[in-house]
Amino acid sequence: MMKKEYIVIGLALIQILSFSVFLKGFFPLKQGLKGFARLEDSPAVPGHTDNSVPRGHYDRLIIVVIDALRADFVLASQTYMPFLKEMIRDGHVLPFTAKAHPPTVTLPRIKALTTGGIPGFVDVVLNFGSSSLEEDNIISQLKRAGKELVFFGDDTWMKLFPDHFSRTDGTTSFFVTDYTEVDMNVTRHLPEEMTLDDWDVMVLHYLGLDHIGHLDGPRSPLISPKLFEMDNVLQKLYQAMRQWLDERDLTSLMMVCGDHGMSDQGGHGGASPGETTVPVIFFSPSLHDTVPVPALNMASPGSIMQIDVAPTLAALMGIPIPKNNLGEIVASTLVGYSLEDKVRLMQVNGHQVSLLLEQNVANVEKENGYRRYEQVMNRHSDWLKTKSTNMSRESWEMIGNRLVKDYGKAVQEMRSRVSETSTNYDLHGMGVGIVLICLILLLLLLLSVSDMSTFRLSTNRIAVCLICCIPVVLGHMTMCTSQLRSDFLCMTHILILPIQLMVMIAVVMATLFLVMSLVKYRGRIMYVRMSCVEWVFIGGSLLHTLSLLSSSFVEEEHQTWYFYITTLHAVIICNLIGAVCSQAASQRAGSIGDFDRHEQTTDNQNSHKTRRDTSYHEIIKQREKLDCGSSSITVWTSVTSVAAMFVVLMLCSVLRRWNQTGDKWLTVPDMGDWLVRPENKSALSAVVAISMLCLVTTRWRSSSLIQSSCSILAAISTYCSKAATGVIVFPGVYSGMTKGVLEAQLTYLILFLSLIMLLWQWRSQQGEPGYQATDLWSSLQTIWLLVMMLLLRPHNSALVAMVAAIESLVSGHMISITKLRPAFLTLYCLWMGQATFFFQGNSNSLTTVDVAAGYVGLHDYHPLLIGLLMCLSTYAGPIFWMVSLLKYISTMDVNLDDVSRTNKLRVGHQEAAVTVLMSRALPLSVYCVLVTVERYHLFVWTVFSPKLLYEGVTTVVLSTFAILHAVLALSHSSRAKSRKIHER
């Protein structure tokens, strides 16, 4: 016999596994051309046999990457970099605005800068654990050319290019609370390095600006001094470069750029203009008085792609262009090159991209870009022949400049074609994942509508399962020998074989359970009459799933959830008002009608007992006898419930304006924007203090004296932690010069001790007759609310207090009145959790992930802890409402005897677990099919892919709670069984 709970746990794990298989197929690691390019393999000059390439014009190269440097930080009219502004105005540098491809995080941007390729979206995940770069790149080419390299800054470079630098000093890019020492550790090496002559290439990667953005955003008062600091660094480097030229006749080039930009909220990872537009500026004393000032100025800098940096630096330094480059040499940087050399370099660039096109496209001769490239080569050959003719110099140069532009256009066309076809999706793996998710959805639907408490595995069924394995194995072998084979699912590595076996078993078991269940329970599907509130849940869930088919609805998904919770509470209010009117009419008629008008007898501790109110749905014939025993509501109870629901609506209206999110209205000012302004620090401090005070006082009733004392201490240490960073004020105590790590750790300790005491109390009391777990879940709510206060941004403290107030109103005035069945109660908490997710300022873009939350209370870089804290912060709202669901289920049917109530709780947890999993399986099945069909859509990487990652994390978080519900159901089942045995 297999209990329903075990089936639910198995389905939860299979759902995570199946979605992981799909993600592995949808986000494959991009495979580029192997090996390294060589100058000897360069194409011959058109019409000649010579294949030489113009040598580089610079002896030394300095690459300065300023993390999260937005273009407007440098190229706007108002800038805090006076030296750089003066150099651009006087025409002594070459400034450009570069467009970076999403995802705008450090690892893929470094790969783009060094390889000239377009990294895959999976690099978002690899960004937290980068490994060595095996692909051809300019750093390796410089090393192969005999150059000596040194590096200081973000240690991602050291991981990507091990054994490439003769001297290094790395700093972690993820410890975002440090924005001072992380840059000083780089700058302190410069005075000595500027005097040494044992290096040819220096790479500097500054992180402080990015860390400030994560902490306070682009409008932080810390931004201007940081930009001024970077400006001073550039000035000193340029002065050293002039000294090298004057004293040693050493030509040098310095390129300054941002790896990615910064959103208006301070994060990055998305595709907004602030994140994808970065400056790229070339410095050299050799450029002095040679750059045409009218063409390059602050108002209209040149526009390039970020991947153009790699071939440009390769041309300027005289090294081969990386094999997988898709960038175009920026012709305007070839200052000092003859026109013939410029055309030659552009031809080499075009040849290299054409080789990539040949590798990725069949019948390359039919491609427009390739045909253009061949036509330009023919004209190139003719142009070289006319040099010795009587053609005027002006006409000859005009044709040469036209060749440069046409080579560039050919590169752009071929690049577009290659980028369309270079992503090789694992359709086999994606198909397996989709099939599994759909099977799970069908089985969950069956579990939700059938009265199936156990599933018996007989000998015959085991035999059928083994027989079903045969076609599955044969089908797997067939796919692995076809052109659609999955490199992951068909791999014969010893570590991959168990995963393949698990996938096949999952397919067989899911199919077996589905078929057997349909056969056994085909005539026992339960028919349940539903109220209009429950129809709102059903219709809303289906419509939300369908809305995922539109990219606009995905970007603005928060609007869907805001509309849903507003509509839901409005329907509840209408039903409550209808119940009040019915009661009033019954009272005027002098009859009792559908409602009992007696009042509950109370004692001196009435305030600590739950009122047993009847549902307003009893107007519809006491639906399904869900509520046992007699129960009643009064007109006054209904009126107060209506008032409470109106307050919930007003609080939700405030919350939706607290943090603007999405895409279209992201720039609209909100309350959070106003509070985080430096001039409003006092107001922000007052909001944080009042919010914490309100939270502690309102939760006092549901906690013991010890728990309440711990909550007060935790709230104080949380406020001190935020004050220690200087974000809010604590007069006379903090000056804003510390990091608040010790205070945050104290909060963790207090909350951990509080949790230990709570669990000990629960363990000692759970066996007593009449024990209810309501106090346990209520205390866990309080602990989690304090964790939210600590992890979320200071201005969101008021959000935490308002969410807690909404939950209190819902718990006291809606749950006890509406008496929703567990499945729909679960949907209510899921909807409120999703709305709170967006209330926090989250969206379906990676930009809104608060990286700073991962470092609260940490001194050093710990990847697992940082990832966990970031996840808890991002999904704080959904987690809170899932804990609230546990509390709501524990309050069900308190008037029943212990055995009956235990059975009711078991069924309630079963329904909750199935509903949570089904709420995931339904959108996952539809969305996975969508992204598979639209995998070449224009917005696949900017809209659909980030949403896919969010769906994956959401699935893991909610599946964890589904497993918890299943475990609790097993616990209640064993408890009921033991009590029956004891009674006998």
PDB file of N, CA and C in Angstrom, residues 10 172 290 358 375 381 403 410 431 466 495 643 647 665 693 697 779 796 804 850 860 885 894 928 952 974:
ATOM      1  N   GLY A  10       6.780  12.108  -3.801  1.00  0.00           N
ATOM      2  CA  GLY A  10       7.443  11.661  -5.027  1.00  0.00           C
ATOM      3  C   GLY A  10       7.191  12.599  -6.189  1.00  0.00           C
ATOM      4  N   THR A 172      37.015  39.615  -4.142  1.00  0.00           N
ATOM      5  CA  THR A 172      35.754  38.984  -4.518  1.00  0.00           C
ATOM      6  C   THR A 172      34.753  40.032  -4.975  1.00  0.00           C
ATOM      7  N   THR A 290      45.148  64.347 -32.604  1.00  0.00           N
ATOM      8  CA  THR A 290      44.912  63.624 -33.866  1.00  0.00           C
ATOM      9  C   THR A 290      43.461  63.227 -34.047  1.00  0.00           C
ATOM     10  N   GLU A 358      30.241  29.732 -41.815  1.00  0.00           N
ATOM     11  CA  GLU A 358      30.334  28.444 -42.495  1.00  0.00           C
ATOM     12  C   GLU A 358      30.111  27.279 -41.530  1.00  0.00           C
ATOM     13  N   GLN A 375      31.673  40.121 -52.457  1.00  0.00           N
ATOM     14  CA  GLN A 375      31.623  41.263 -53.371  1.00  0.00           C
ATOM     15  C   GLN A 375      32.598  42.352 -52.940  1.00  0.00           C
ATOM     16  N   SER A 381      40.133  43.949 -54.256  1.00  0.00           N
ATOM     17  CA  SER A 381      41.195  43.574 -55.198  1.00  0.00           C
ATOM     18  C   SER A 381      41.315  44.611 -56.319  1.00  0.00           C
ATOM     19  N   LEU A 403      35.124  50.892 -48.772  1.00  0.00           N
ATOM     20  CA  LEU A 403      35.422  49.480 -48.528  1.00  0.00           C
ATOM     21  C   LEU A 403      35.426  49.176 -47.030  1.00  0.00           C
ATOM     22  N   ALA A 410      29.138  43.921 -43.917  1.00  0.00           N
ATOM     23  CA  ALA A 410      29.152  42.476 -44.147  1.00  0.00           C
ATOM     24  C   ALA A 410      29.338  41.721 -42.828  1.00  0.00           C
ATOM     25  N   GLY A 431      12.073  17.940 -24.399  1.00  0.00           N
ATOM     26  CA  GLY A 431      10.862  17.142 -24.589  1.00  0.00           C
ATOM     27  C   GLY A 431      10.595  16.221 -23.413  1.00  0.00           C
ATOM     28  N   LEU A 466       7.244  -2.957 -14.893  1.00  0.00           N
ATOM     29  CA  LEU A 466       8.458  -3.461 -15.537  1.00  0.00           C
ATOM     30  C   LEU A 466       8.277  -3.580 -17.043  1.00  0.00           C
ATOM     31  N   LEU A 495      28.685   9.259 -13.617  1.00  0.00           N
ATOM     32  CA  LEU A 495      27.909  10.147 -12.746  1.00  0.00           C
ATOM     33  C   LEU A 495      26.573  10.537 -13.364  1.00  0.00           C
ATOM     34  N   ALA A 643     -15.729  45.517   7.189  1.00  0.00           N
ATOM     35  CA  ALA A 643     -14.825  46.646   7.443  1.00  0.00           C
ATOM     36  C   ALA A 643     -13.366  46.206   7.359  1.00  0.00           C
ATOM     37  N   VAL A 647     -10.296  47.485   4.817  1.00  0.00           N
ATOM     38  CA  VAL A 647      -8.954  47.902   5.261  1.00  0.00           C
ATOM     39  C   VAL A 647      -7.890  47.120   4.498  1.00  0.00           C
ATOM     40  N   TRP A 665       6.119  50.958 -16.226  1.00  0.00           N
ATOM     41  CA  TRP A 665       5.972  52.005 -15.220  1.00  0.00           C
ATOM     42  C   TRP A 665       7.101  51.972 -14.192  1.00  0.00           C
ATOM     43  N   LEU A 693       8.080  48.934  15.625  1.00  0.00           N
ATOM     44  CA  LEU A 693       7.268  49.061  16.838  1.00  0.00           C
ATOM     45  C   LEU A 693       5.880  48.471  16.632  1.00  0.00           C
ATOM     46  N   THR A 697       4.402  45.141  18.680  1.00  0.00           N
ATOM     47  CA  THR A 697       3.219  45.302  19.534  1.00  0.00           C
ATOM     48  C   THR A 697       2.031  44.473  19.051  1.00  0.00           C
ATOM     49  N   SER A 779       3.965  31.859  16.047  1.00  0.00           N
ATOM     50  CA  SER A 779       5.294  32.307  16.496  1.00  0.00           C
ATOM     51  C   SER A 779       6.307  32.237  15.356  1.00  0.00           C
ATOM     52  N   ASN A 796      11.480  49.027   2.926  1.00  0.00           N
ATOM     53  CA  ASN A 796      10.483  47.963   2.882  1.00  0.00           C
ATOM     54  C   ASN A 796      10.073  47.489   4.271  1.00  0.00           C
ATOM     55  N   ALA A 804       1.995  42.192   7.562  1.00  0.00           N
ATOM     56  CA  ALA A 804       1.609  41.554   8.822  1.00  0.00           C
ATOM     57  C   ALA A 804       0.214  41.991   9.257  1.00  0.00           C
ATOM     58  N   ASP A 850      17.968  41.433  -5.198  1.00  0.00           N
ATOM     59  CA  ASP A 850      18.740  42.240  -4.259  1.00  0.00           C
ATOM     60  C   ASP A 850      19.964  41.446  -3.808  1.00  0.00           C
ATOM     61  N   ASP A 860      32.715  37.552   5.222  1.00  0.00           N
ATOM     62  CA  ASP A 860      33.469  37.005   4.099  1.00  0.00           C
ATOM     63  C   ASP A 860      32.518  36.431   3.056  1.00  0.00           C
ATOM     64  N   LEU A 885      -0.448  29.761   5.808  1.00  0.00           N
ATOM     65  CA  LEU A 885      -1.320  28.652   5.414  1.00  0.00           C
ATOM     66  C   LEU A 885      -1.254  27.522   6.434  1.00  0.00           C
ATOM     67  N   VAL A 894     -11.933  23.189  15.274  1.00  0.00           N
ATOM     68  CA  VAL A 894     -11.425  23.066  16.642  1.00  0.00           C
ATOM     69  C   VAL A 894     -12.450  22.439  17.576  1.00  0.00           C
ATOM     70  N   CYS A 928       6.720  25.986 -20.457  1.00  0.00           N
ATOM     71  CA  CYS A 928       7.804  25.233 -21.088  1.00  0.00           C
ATOM     72  C   CYS A 928       7.503  24.982 -22.560  1.00  0.00           C
ATOM     73  N   GLY A 952      11.735  28.363 -11.958  1.00  0.00           N
ATOM     74  CA  GLY A 952      12.475  27.253 -11.373  1.00  0.00           C
ATOM     75  C   GLY A 952      12.682  27.410  -9.878  1.00  0.00           C
ATOM     76  N   SER A 974      -0.446   8.932  11.397  1.00  0.00           N
ATOM     77  CA  SER A 974       0.107   8.004  12.388  1.00  0.00           C
ATOM     78  C   SER A 974      -0.437   8.294  13.775  1.00  0.00           C
TER      79      SER A 974
END
